[in-house]
Amino acid sequence: MADLTDLTNSLPKAAQTYLEDRRLDEVECIISDLPGIARGKAVPATKFARQKYFHLPDSIFFQTITGDWGEAAGEGGFIERDMILRPDMSTATAAPWTADWTLQVIHDAFDREGAPIPFSPRNVLRRVVDMYHAHGMKPVVAPEMEFFLVARNLDPAQGIKPMMGRSGRPAAARQAYSMTAVDEFGPVIDDIYDFAEAQGFEIDGITQEGGAGQLEINLRHGDPIKLADEVFYFKRLIREAALRHDCFATFMAKPIADEPGSAMHIHHSILDMETGRNIFAGPQGGETDAFFHFIGGLQKHLPSAIAVLAPYVNSYRRYVKDHAAPINLAWGRDNRTTGIRVPLSGPEARRVENRMAGMDCNPYLGIAASLACGLLGILNEDWPDKQFKGDAYSGEPDIPNVMGDALDMFEEAKALHEILGPEFARVYAIVKRTEYEEFLQVISPWEREHLLLNV
């Protein structure tokens, strides 16, 4: 890239429209770390136009959510090595909340020999997608994003409360699909739409969910990497929109006690790369062996992947009976009590919905893990249990319900590691084990209240 004119001409249409008749000031060069936080550098646009790459230390992938470090660099000890980060200009998009004219660009991470960094989340997802391609299959996904708009919380010792709505009253619970409830957050939603339009994102719909101040955004189906990029961008976009209106947006799996948690449901279909047909539907529209094998793979391997789909101790508070989150991996048609749901659709749109992932998961890793389980099912011709009819909450739980157990299962899942990448699995397990051990050092208010003087 020689100058700003060349840079501007190389941008996607939405970014070019955003900058029309304006001079680009700054470019944020970003990459997702393991939790899904945007890491990187902000550089003047003129400098970005001249550079082909920049460096960041690989230690950003060894950092826990608290800012401490997992000793994941290798047997030789903790060594920070510089990565080469190259821009994917197809991801260039506006940062419309900034005071000047700024773009964001997602970068891919490579080592000095040009090999992809194996524990970079975007590279993990690309590895899984490439494996589908190697078998003549093209995965398609559609994520659903649930989140809460809550009152500002400046003291972690205090419980999280719903935000004040337009009426001056706290957001109400048990108002799923209420348009009046959505109207309560009208100014925030307006900014979400405006920011999304400036960034070139298409929202398929916004609905009120069952929790107080809980909303859901649906995205149109498409390429897994593109959709993961959008979820990554959307989390930042939604937070910025909320801050403009004196509230917080949170993607915690379970931010408020006695309220439903927030999920990132993932819809999957698989296309034959040669014909473009959905392999879940046969010539006459019936359900294929591949359809059942994909479900079988989810049932067999998702327990080992829960540590990726539910990456924090708080994540497991979401899996509560009768609180709109699954407790097992039963599958059913149009049944929202099951962990694996087949929505109503015609043959061409036949898809499988994984309802296990929390909104707190890294979108690249959550989608990668879900696709990996389905791929293993297809390759190994796994068959699912019999379809569950009725209330799946009456069944027995069959997923780990604490972080420690989930990590144990993940560390033993060698077949899953081969799909996601053994080096990623090693680093991820070490970082998450470090986080879990940090949590175990914290004494909770419940323990002080009930154990201090009673045991």
Short mmCIF file of C-alpha atoms in Angstrom, two decimals:
data_model
loop_
_atom_site.label_atom_id
_atom_site.label_comp_id
_atom_site.label_asym_id
_atom_site.label_seq_id
_atom_site.Cartn_x
_atom_site.Cartn_y
_atom_site.Cartn_z
CA MET A 1 0.00 0.00 0.00
CA ALA A 2 1.64 3.20 -1.14
CA ASP A 3 -0.68 5.97 0.03
CA LEU A 4 -4.10 6.75 1.49
CA THR A 5 -5.75 6.79 -1.93
CA ASP A 6 -4.61 3.24 -2.67
CA LEU A 7 -5.69 2.19 0.83
CA THR A 8 -9.15 3.72 0.49
CA ASN A 9 -9.69 2.12 -2.92
CA SER A 10 -8.88 -1.31 -1.45
CA LEU A 11 -11.56 -1.10 1.24
CA PRO A 12 -14.88 -2.97 1.32
CA LYS A 13 -17.84 -0.97 0.06
CA ALA A 14 -19.26 -0.14 3.51
CA ALA A 15 -15.92 1.28 4.66
CA GLN A 16 -15.58 3.33 1.48
CA THR A 17 -19.08 4.71 2.00
CA TYR A 18 -18.28 5.60 5.61
CA LEU A 19 -15.21 7.57 4.50
CA GLU A 20 -16.83 9.23 1.49
CA ASP A 21 -15.59 12.85 1.24
CA ARG A 22 -13.66 12.37 4.49
CA ARG A 23 -10.01 11.79 5.28
CA LEU A 24 -9.12 8.63 7.21
CA ASP A 25 -7.30 9.56 10.43
CA GLU A 26 -6.44 6.30 12.18
CA VAL A 27 -6.52 2.53 11.78
CA GLU A 28 -6.95 0.13 14.69
CA CYS A 29 -4.96 -3.04 13.92
CA ILE A 30 -6.64 -5.73 16.01
CA ILE A 31 -6.69 -9.43 16.72
CA SER A 32 -8.76 -11.55 19.10
CA ASP A 33 -7.06 -13.06 22.15
CA LEU A 34 -8.38 -16.24 23.83
CA PRO A 35 -11.21 -14.48 25.74
CA GLY A 36 -12.19 -12.56 22.60
CA ILE A 37 -10.79 -9.19 23.67
CA ALA A 38 -9.49 -7.00 20.84
CA ARG A 39 -5.72 -6.62 21.18
CA GLY A 40 -3.46 -4.61 18.90
CA LYS A 41 -2.28 -1.12 18.02
CA ALA A 42 -3.82 2.12 16.79
CA VAL A 43 -1.66 3.73 14.09
CA PRO A 44 -2.00 6.85 11.92
CA ALA A 45 -3.64 6.05 8.62
CA THR A 46 -0.62 7.26 6.64
CA LYS A 47 1.62 4.81 8.49
CA PHE A 48 -0.85 1.93 8.02
CA ALA A 49 -0.93 2.64 4.28
CA ARG A 50 2.84 2.08 4.14
CA GLN A 51 3.09 -1.03 6.33
CA LYS A 52 2.40 -4.61 5.27
CA TYR A 53 2.45 -6.06 8.78
CA PHE A 54 3.23 -5.25 12.40
CA HIS A 55 4.43 -7.17 15.44
CA LEU A 56 2.83 -8.20 18.71
CA PRO A 57 4.21 -10.67 21.27
CA ASP A 58 2.60 -14.11 21.33
CA SER A 59 2.15 -13.68 25.08
CA ILE A 60 -1.25 -12.07 24.41
CA PHE A 61 -2.52 -15.64 24.00
CA PHE A 62 -1.08 -16.78 27.34
CA GLN A 63 -2.91 -14.13 29.41
CA THR A 64 -5.86 -14.99 31.65
CA ILE A 65 -9.03 -12.91 31.85
CA THR A 66 -7.66 -11.30 35.04
CA GLY A 67 -4.43 -10.22 33.33
CA ASP A 68 -2.21 -12.88 34.89
CA TRP A 69 -0.24 -15.39 32.86
CA GLY A 70 -0.50 -19.07 32.14
CA GLU A 71 2.91 -20.66 31.73
CA ALA A 72 1.99 -21.79 28.24
CA ALA A 73 5.02 -20.80 26.22
CA GLY A 74 6.69 -24.19 26.43
CA GLU A 75 8.99 -26.36 28.49
CA GLY A 76 11.78 -23.81 28.26
CA GLY A 77 9.81 -21.33 30.35
CA PHE A 78 7.96 -18.15 29.49
CA ILE A 79 9.44 -16.60 26.35
CA GLU A 80 7.76 -13.74 24.51
CA ARG A 81 8.18 -14.17 20.77
CA ASP A 82 7.08 -11.55 18.29
CA MET A 83 4.37 -12.60 15.86
CA ILE A 84 3.86 -11.13 12.39
CA LEU A 85 0.33 -9.75 12.08
CA ARG A 86 -0.93 -9.23 8.55
CA PRO A 87 -4.17 -7.33 7.78
CA ASP A 88 -7.17 -9.03 6.22
CA MET A 89 -8.49 -6.01 4.34
CA SER A 90 -11.84 -7.71 3.73
CA THR A 91 -12.51 -7.09 7.45
CA ALA A 92 -11.84 -3.34 7.31
CA THR A 93 -14.80 -1.58 8.90
CA ALA A 94 -15.71 1.66 10.59
CA ALA A 95 -15.28 2.46 14.28
CA PRO A 96 -18.21 4.91 14.24
CA TRP A 97 -18.16 5.72 17.97
CA THR A 98 -14.73 7.37 17.79
CA ALA A 99 -14.22 11.13 17.68
CA ASP A 100 -12.32 11.00 14.38
CA TRP A 101 -12.53 8.93 11.20
CA THR A 102 -11.20 5.56 12.24
CA LEU A 103 -11.23 2.07 10.75
CA GLN A 104 -10.74 -1.31 12.40
CA VAL A 105 -8.94 -4.11 10.57
CA ILE A 106 -8.67 -7.70 11.84
CA HIS A 107 -5.22 -9.23 11.40
CA ASP A 108 -4.02 -12.81 11.12
CA ALA A 109 -1.04 -14.03 13.15
CA PHE A 110 1.99 -15.83 11.71
CA ASP A 111 5.39 -16.85 13.01
CA ARG A 112 8.67 -15.73 11.42
CA GLU A 113 8.58 -18.66 8.99
CA GLY A 114 5.12 -17.67 7.80
CA ALA A 115 3.23 -20.49 9.54
CA PRO A 116 -0.09 -19.61 11.23
CA ILE A 117 0.14 -19.18 15.00
CA PRO A 118 -1.78 -22.29 16.14
CA PHE A 119 -3.39 -20.76 19.23
CA SER A 120 -4.69 -17.61 17.54
CA PRO A 121 -8.50 -18.08 17.66
CA ARG A 122 -9.12 -16.98 14.06
CA ASN A 123 -6.47 -19.47 12.90
CA VAL A 124 -8.13 -22.23 14.93
CA LEU A 125 -11.44 -21.62 13.18
CA ARG A 126 -9.76 -21.44 9.77
CA ARG A 127 -8.06 -24.79 10.47
CA VAL A 128 -11.47 -26.40 11.13
CA VAL A 129 -13.07 -24.79 8.05
CA ASP A 130 -10.12 -25.96 5.92
CA MET A 131 -10.67 -29.53 7.16
CA TYR A 132 -14.27 -29.37 5.95
CA HIS A 133 -13.04 -28.08 2.59
CA ALA A 134 -10.51 -30.92 2.35
CA HIS A 135 -13.46 -33.33 2.55
CA GLY A 136 -15.47 -31.45 -0.09
CA MET A 137 -17.77 -29.75 2.41
CA LYS A 138 -18.52 -26.08 3.07
CA PRO A 139 -19.88 -25.26 6.54
CA VAL A 140 -22.44 -22.50 6.97
CA VAL A 141 -23.36 -21.01 10.34
CA ALA A 142 -25.76 -18.45 11.81
CA PRO A 143 -25.06 -17.24 15.35
CA GLU A 144 -27.60 -15.73 17.72
CA MET A 145 -26.28 -13.24 20.28
CA GLU A 146 -27.97 -12.74 23.65
CA PHE A 147 -26.85 -10.03 26.06
CA PHE A 148 -28.07 -7.82 28.90
CA LEU A 149 -28.27 -4.06 29.14
CA VAL A 150 -27.65 -3.31 32.81
CA ALA A 151 -27.21 -0.35 35.11
CA ARG A 152 -23.63 0.86 35.51
CA ASN A 153 -21.86 -1.33 38.04
CA LEU A 154 -18.75 0.28 39.51
CA ASP A 155 -18.44 -1.95 42.60
CA PRO A 156 -17.89 -5.67 41.89
CA ALA A 157 -19.14 -6.46 45.40
CA GLN A 158 -22.60 -5.21 44.42
CA GLY A 159 -25.06 -7.30 42.43
CA ILE A 160 -25.84 -6.38 38.84
CA LYS A 161 -29.15 -4.58 38.33
CA PRO A 162 -31.25 -4.03 35.20
CA MET A 163 -30.89 -0.68 33.46
CA MET A 164 -33.50 2.06 33.69
CA GLY A 165 -35.69 2.09 30.62
CA ARG A 166 -37.18 5.02 28.75
CA SER A 167 -40.11 5.05 31.17
CA GLY A 168 -37.84 5.63 34.16
CA ARG A 169 -38.56 2.15 35.55
CA PRO A 170 -36.08 -0.76 35.68
CA ALA A 171 -36.23 -3.18 32.77
CA ALA A 172 -38.81 -5.89 33.44
CA ALA A 173 -38.25 -9.63 33.27
CA ARG A 174 -40.53 -12.31 31.80
CA GLN A 175 -41.33 -10.12 28.79
CA ALA A 176 -39.98 -12.27 25.98
CA TYR A 177 -40.79 -10.95 22.48
CA SER A 178 -42.49 -7.86 23.93
CA MET A 179 -42.23 -4.87 21.58
CA THR A 180 -42.98 -2.56 24.49
CA ALA A 181 -39.95 -3.96 26.32
CA VAL A 182 -37.79 -3.40 23.23
CA ASP A 183 -39.05 0.18 23.03
CA GLU A 184 -37.73 0.75 26.56
CA PHE A 185 -34.21 0.50 25.14
CA GLY A 186 -35.01 2.40 21.95
CA PRO A 187 -32.12 4.90 22.08
CA VAL A 188 -29.53 2.13 22.65
CA ILE A 189 -31.03 -0.04 19.91
CA ASP A 190 -31.06 2.92 17.52
CA ASP A 191 -27.32 3.35 18.04
CA ILE A 192 -26.73 -0.38 17.59
CA TYR A 193 -28.50 -0.23 14.24
CA ASP A 194 -26.65 2.95 13.22
CA PHE A 195 -23.24 1.52 14.17
CA ALA A 196 -24.02 -1.78 12.42
CA GLU A 197 -25.08 0.04 9.24
CA ALA A 198 -21.89 2.11 9.28
CA GLN A 199 -19.89 -1.11 9.61
CA GLY A 200 -21.77 -2.86 6.81
CA PHE A 201 -23.39 -5.51 9.02
CA GLU A 202 -26.87 -6.86 8.39
CA ILE A 203 -28.98 -7.56 11.47
CA ASP A 204 -31.63 -10.20 10.90
CA GLY A 205 -33.65 -9.04 13.90
CA ILE A 206 -33.61 -7.79 17.50
CA THR A 207 -35.96 -9.28 20.10
CA GLN A 208 -36.57 -9.00 23.82
CA GLU A 209 -35.56 -12.18 25.65
CA GLY A 210 -36.83 -13.51 28.97
CA GLY A 211 -34.39 -11.73 31.29
CA ALA A 212 -34.69 -8.19 32.61
CA GLY A 213 -32.97 -6.03 29.99
CA GLN A 214 -32.00 -9.08 27.93
CA LEU A 215 -31.95 -8.75 24.14
CA GLU A 216 -31.12 -11.06 21.27
CA ILE A 217 -29.62 -10.15 17.89
CA ASN A 218 -29.77 -12.64 15.03
CA LEU A 219 -27.29 -12.54 12.16
CA ARG A 220 -27.81 -13.88 8.65
CA HIS A 221 -26.19 -17.22 7.88
CA GLY A 222 -22.88 -17.35 6.07
CA ASP A 223 -19.20 -18.27 6.16
CA PRO A 224 -18.06 -19.25 9.68
CA ILE A 225 -14.99 -16.98 9.71
CA LYS A 226 -16.95 -13.98 8.43
CA LEU A 227 -19.71 -14.55 11.00
CA ALA A 228 -17.19 -14.97 13.84
CA ASP A 229 -15.59 -11.68 12.75
CA GLU A 230 -19.00 -10.03 12.95
CA VAL A 231 -19.74 -11.37 16.45
CA PHE A 232 -16.27 -10.20 17.53
CA TYR A 233 -17.03 -6.74 16.13
CA PHE A 234 -20.61 -6.72 17.44
CA LYS A 235 -19.55 -7.23 21.04
CA ARG A 236 -17.50 -4.05 20.88
CA LEU A 237 -20.19 -2.20 18.93
CA ILE A 238 -22.92 -3.05 21.45
CA ARG A 239 -20.76 -2.07 24.43
CA GLU A 240 -20.01 1.29 22.83
CA ALA A 241 -23.71 1.91 22.07
CA ALA A 242 -24.63 1.14 25.70
CA LEU A 243 -21.99 3.48 27.12
CA ARG A 244 -23.52 6.34 25.16
CA HIS A 245 -26.68 5.90 27.23
CA ASP A 246 -25.25 5.51 30.72
CA CYS A 247 -25.55 1.75 30.91
CA PHE A 248 -23.40 -1.34 30.39
CA ALA A 249 -23.84 -4.14 27.89
CA THR A 250 -22.68 -7.46 29.33
CA PHE A 251 -22.08 -10.78 27.63
CA MET A 252 -21.59 -12.72 30.87
CA ALA A 253 -23.31 -16.09 30.66
CA LYS A 254 -25.20 -15.45 33.92
CA PRO A 255 -24.97 -11.83 35.09
CA ILE A 256 -28.10 -11.68 37.29
CA ALA A 257 -29.20 -14.33 39.79
CA ASP A 258 -32.63 -15.87 39.14
CA GLU A 259 -32.65 -14.57 35.56
CA PRO A 260 -31.96 -16.60 32.40
CA GLY A 261 -28.42 -16.64 31.08
CA SER A 262 -27.15 -15.41 27.73
CA ALA A 263 -26.35 -17.90 24.98
CA MET A 264 -24.71 -17.80 21.58
CA HIS A 265 -26.83 -20.39 19.80
CA ILE A 266 -25.08 -21.65 16.65
CA HIS A 267 -27.05 -22.90 13.64
CA HIS A 268 -25.13 -25.19 11.27
CA SER A 269 -25.68 -26.52 7.78
CA ILE A 270 -23.16 -28.11 5.44
CA LEU A 271 -22.99 -27.66 1.67
CA ASP A 272 -21.46 -30.03 -0.85
CA MET A 273 -18.73 -27.90 -2.47
CA GLU A 274 -19.25 -29.48 -5.88
CA THR A 275 -23.04 -29.19 -6.12
CA GLY A 276 -23.81 -26.47 -3.58
CA ARG A 277 -26.56 -28.65 -2.08
CA ASN A 278 -27.24 -28.95 1.63
CA ILE A 279 -25.88 -32.39 2.59
CA PHE A 280 -28.45 -32.62 5.42
CA ALA A 281 -31.22 -33.02 2.79
CA GLY A 282 -31.49 -35.88 0.32
CA PRO A 283 -32.72 -35.72 -3.32
CA GLN A 284 -36.34 -36.09 -2.18
CA GLY A 285 -35.88 -33.72 0.77
CA GLY A 286 -35.44 -36.40 3.43
CA GLU A 287 -32.93 -36.32 6.27
CA THR A 288 -29.58 -37.84 5.27
CA ASP A 289 -27.07 -40.01 7.09
CA ALA A 290 -24.77 -36.95 7.25
CA PHE A 291 -27.49 -35.04 9.07
CA PHE A 292 -27.73 -37.73 11.75
CA HIS A 293 -23.95 -38.20 11.92
CA PHE A 294 -23.51 -34.46 12.56
CA ILE A 295 -25.96 -34.66 15.47
CA GLY A 296 -24.23 -37.82 16.69
CA GLY A 297 -20.90 -36.04 16.66
CA LEU A 298 -22.32 -33.19 18.74
CA GLN A 299 -23.74 -35.64 21.26
CA LYS A 300 -20.51 -37.63 21.49
CA HIS A 301 -17.94 -34.82 21.55
CA LEU A 302 -19.63 -31.70 22.96
CA PRO A 303 -19.07 -32.78 26.59
CA SER A 304 -15.33 -32.56 25.87
CA ALA A 305 -15.78 -29.19 24.16
CA ILE A 306 -17.83 -27.56 26.93
CA ALA A 307 -14.67 -25.97 28.36
CA VAL A 308 -14.49 -23.94 25.12
CA LEU A 309 -18.22 -23.19 24.84
CA ALA A 310 -18.46 -22.36 28.56
CA PRO A 311 -15.03 -20.85 29.29
CA TYR A 312 -15.49 -19.36 32.80
CA VAL A 313 -16.76 -20.45 36.19
CA ASN A 314 -19.76 -18.18 35.71
CA SER A 315 -20.63 -20.02 32.49
CA TYR A 316 -21.87 -23.07 34.39
CA ARG A 317 -24.46 -21.04 36.31
CA ARG A 318 -26.37 -20.78 33.01
CA TYR A 319 -27.06 -24.52 32.74
CA VAL A 320 -30.03 -24.47 35.10
CA LYS A 321 -33.23 -26.45 34.64
CA ASP A 322 -36.22 -24.44 33.37
CA HIS A 323 -34.14 -21.27 32.81
CA ALA A 324 -34.03 -21.35 28.97
CA ALA A 325 -30.68 -23.17 28.87
CA PRO A 326 -30.12 -26.88 28.19
CA ILE A 327 -28.90 -29.32 30.82
CA ASN A 328 -28.18 -32.23 28.47
CA LEU A 329 -27.47 -33.16 24.86
CA ALA A 330 -30.83 -34.60 23.94
CA TRP A 331 -31.89 -33.64 20.42
CA GLY A 332 -35.31 -32.87 19.09
CA ARG A 333 -37.22 -31.17 16.32
CA ASP A 334 -38.41 -27.66 17.19
CA ASN A 335 -37.80 -28.36 20.88
CA ARG A 336 -36.12 -25.54 22.83
CA THR A 337 -35.63 -27.65 25.95
CA THR A 338 -33.02 -29.80 24.20
CA GLY A 339 -29.33 -28.99 23.88
CA ILE A 340 -29.43 -29.85 20.16
CA ARG A 341 -32.42 -28.53 18.23
CA VAL A 342 -33.54 -29.01 14.65
CA PRO A 343 -35.53 -25.87 13.77
CA LEU A 344 -38.55 -25.94 11.47
CA SER A 345 -37.35 -25.42 7.92
CA GLY A 346 -37.59 -26.69 4.38
CA PRO A 347 -35.05 -29.23 3.10
CA GLU A 348 -32.73 -26.64 1.53
CA ALA A 349 -32.50 -24.73 4.83
CA ARG A 350 -32.27 -27.80 7.07
CA ARG A 351 -29.88 -27.05 9.91
CA VAL A 352 -28.83 -28.14 13.37
CA GLU A 353 -28.77 -25.70 16.27
CA ASN A 354 -26.24 -26.09 19.09
CA ARG A 355 -27.78 -24.41 22.15
CA MET A 356 -24.88 -25.11 24.53
CA ALA A 357 -22.53 -22.19 23.81
CA GLY A 358 -22.64 -19.21 26.15
CA MET A 359 -22.36 -15.64 24.89
CA ASP A 360 -19.20 -15.35 26.98
CA CYS A 361 -17.30 -17.72 24.69
CA ASN A 362 -14.84 -16.49 22.08
CA PRO A 363 -16.90 -16.58 18.85
CA TYR A 364 -14.04 -18.02 16.78
CA LEU A 365 -13.40 -20.79 19.30
CA GLY A 366 -17.07 -21.50 20.03
CA ILE A 367 -17.92 -21.91 16.36
CA ALA A 368 -14.72 -23.91 15.75
CA ALA A 369 -15.44 -26.31 18.61
CA SER A 370 -19.03 -26.85 17.53
CA LEU A 371 -18.07 -27.48 13.90
CA ALA A 372 -15.25 -29.78 15.04
CA CYS A 373 -17.66 -31.99 16.98
CA GLY A 374 -19.99 -32.24 13.99
CA LEU A 375 -17.11 -33.03 11.63
CA LEU A 376 -15.91 -35.84 13.88
CA GLY A 377 -19.44 -37.25 13.81
CA ILE A 378 -19.57 -37.16 10.00
CA LEU A 379 -16.10 -38.67 9.55
CA ASN A 380 -16.65 -41.40 12.16
CA GLU A 381 -20.29 -42.00 11.16
CA ASP A 382 -21.56 -41.51 14.71
CA TRP A 383 -25.28 -42.06 15.21
CA PRO A 384 -27.27 -40.01 17.69
CA ASP A 385 -29.60 -41.22 20.38
CA LYS A 386 -33.27 -41.49 19.54
CA GLN A 387 -34.99 -38.14 19.08
CA PHE A 388 -36.24 -36.72 22.40
CA LYS A 389 -39.91 -35.83 22.52
CA GLY A 390 -41.26 -33.88 25.44
CA ASP A 391 -39.54 -31.81 28.11
CA ALA A 392 -35.78 -32.48 28.04
CA TYR A 393 -35.47 -30.94 31.51
CA SER A 394 -37.02 -34.19 32.77
CA GLY A 395 -33.92 -36.02 31.53
CA GLU A 396 -30.62 -36.47 33.29
CA PRO A 397 -27.78 -33.92 32.92
CA ASP A 398 -24.97 -35.26 30.73
CA ILE A 399 -22.57 -32.31 30.53
CA PRO A 400 -19.95 -31.18 33.06
CA ASN A 401 -21.41 -28.68 35.50
CA VAL A 402 -18.22 -27.15 36.90
CA MET A 403 -15.18 -25.72 35.15
CA GLY A 404 -12.72 -28.18 36.66
CA ASP A 405 -14.59 -31.23 35.33
CA ALA A 406 -14.98 -29.60 31.91
CA LEU A 407 -11.23 -28.97 31.72
CA ASP A 408 -10.49 -32.56 32.70
CA MET A 409 -12.64 -33.80 29.81
CA PHE A 410 -11.15 -31.30 27.36
CA GLU A 411 -7.58 -32.27 28.25
CA GLU A 412 -8.36 -35.93 27.53
CA ALA A 413 -10.13 -35.32 24.19
CA LYS A 414 -7.33 -36.20 21.78
CA ALA A 415 -9.62 -36.60 18.75
CA LEU A 416 -10.98 -33.09 19.31
CA HIS A 417 -7.43 -31.75 19.73
CA GLU A 418 -6.48 -33.09 16.31
CA ILE A 419 -9.26 -31.04 14.72
CA LEU A 420 -8.71 -27.83 16.70
CA GLY A 421 -4.93 -28.20 16.81
CA PRO A 422 -2.87 -29.93 19.55
CA GLU A 423 -0.84 -26.79 20.33
CA PHE A 424 -3.99 -24.71 20.70
CA ALA A 425 -5.48 -27.35 23.00
CA ARG A 426 -2.34 -27.35 25.15
CA VAL A 427 -2.20 -23.57 25.51
CA TYR A 428 -5.94 -23.20 26.05
CA ALA A 429 -6.02 -25.84 28.80
CA ILE A 430 -3.08 -24.24 30.64
CA VAL A 431 -4.59 -20.74 30.51
CA LYS A 432 -8.04 -21.90 31.60
CA ARG A 433 -6.60 -24.08 34.37
CA THR A 434 -4.72 -21.02 35.63
CA GLU A 435 -7.94 -18.99 35.63
CA TYR A 436 -9.82 -21.73 37.48
CA GLU A 437 -7.13 -21.98 40.14
CA GLU A 438 -7.23 -18.18 40.55
CA PHE A 439 -10.97 -18.38 41.15
CA LEU A 440 -10.56 -21.09 43.78
CA GLN A 441 -8.43 -18.67 45.83
CA VAL A 442 -11.39 -16.27 46.19
CA ILE A 443 -13.67 -16.57 49.25
CA SER A 444 -17.24 -15.69 48.28
CA PRO A 445 -19.85 -13.72 50.29
CA TRP A 446 -21.95 -16.93 50.49
CA GLU A 447 -19.10 -18.73 52.26
CA ARG A 448 -18.61 -15.88 54.74
CA GLU A 449 -22.35 -15.61 55.42
CA HIS A 450 -23.11 -19.29 55.96
CA LEU A 451 -19.83 -20.87 57.06
CA LEU A 452 -18.03 -18.24 59.12
CA LEU A 453 -19.92 -18.86 62.38
CA ASN A 454 -21.89 -22.03 61.61
CA VAL A 455 -19.35 -24.75 60.89
#
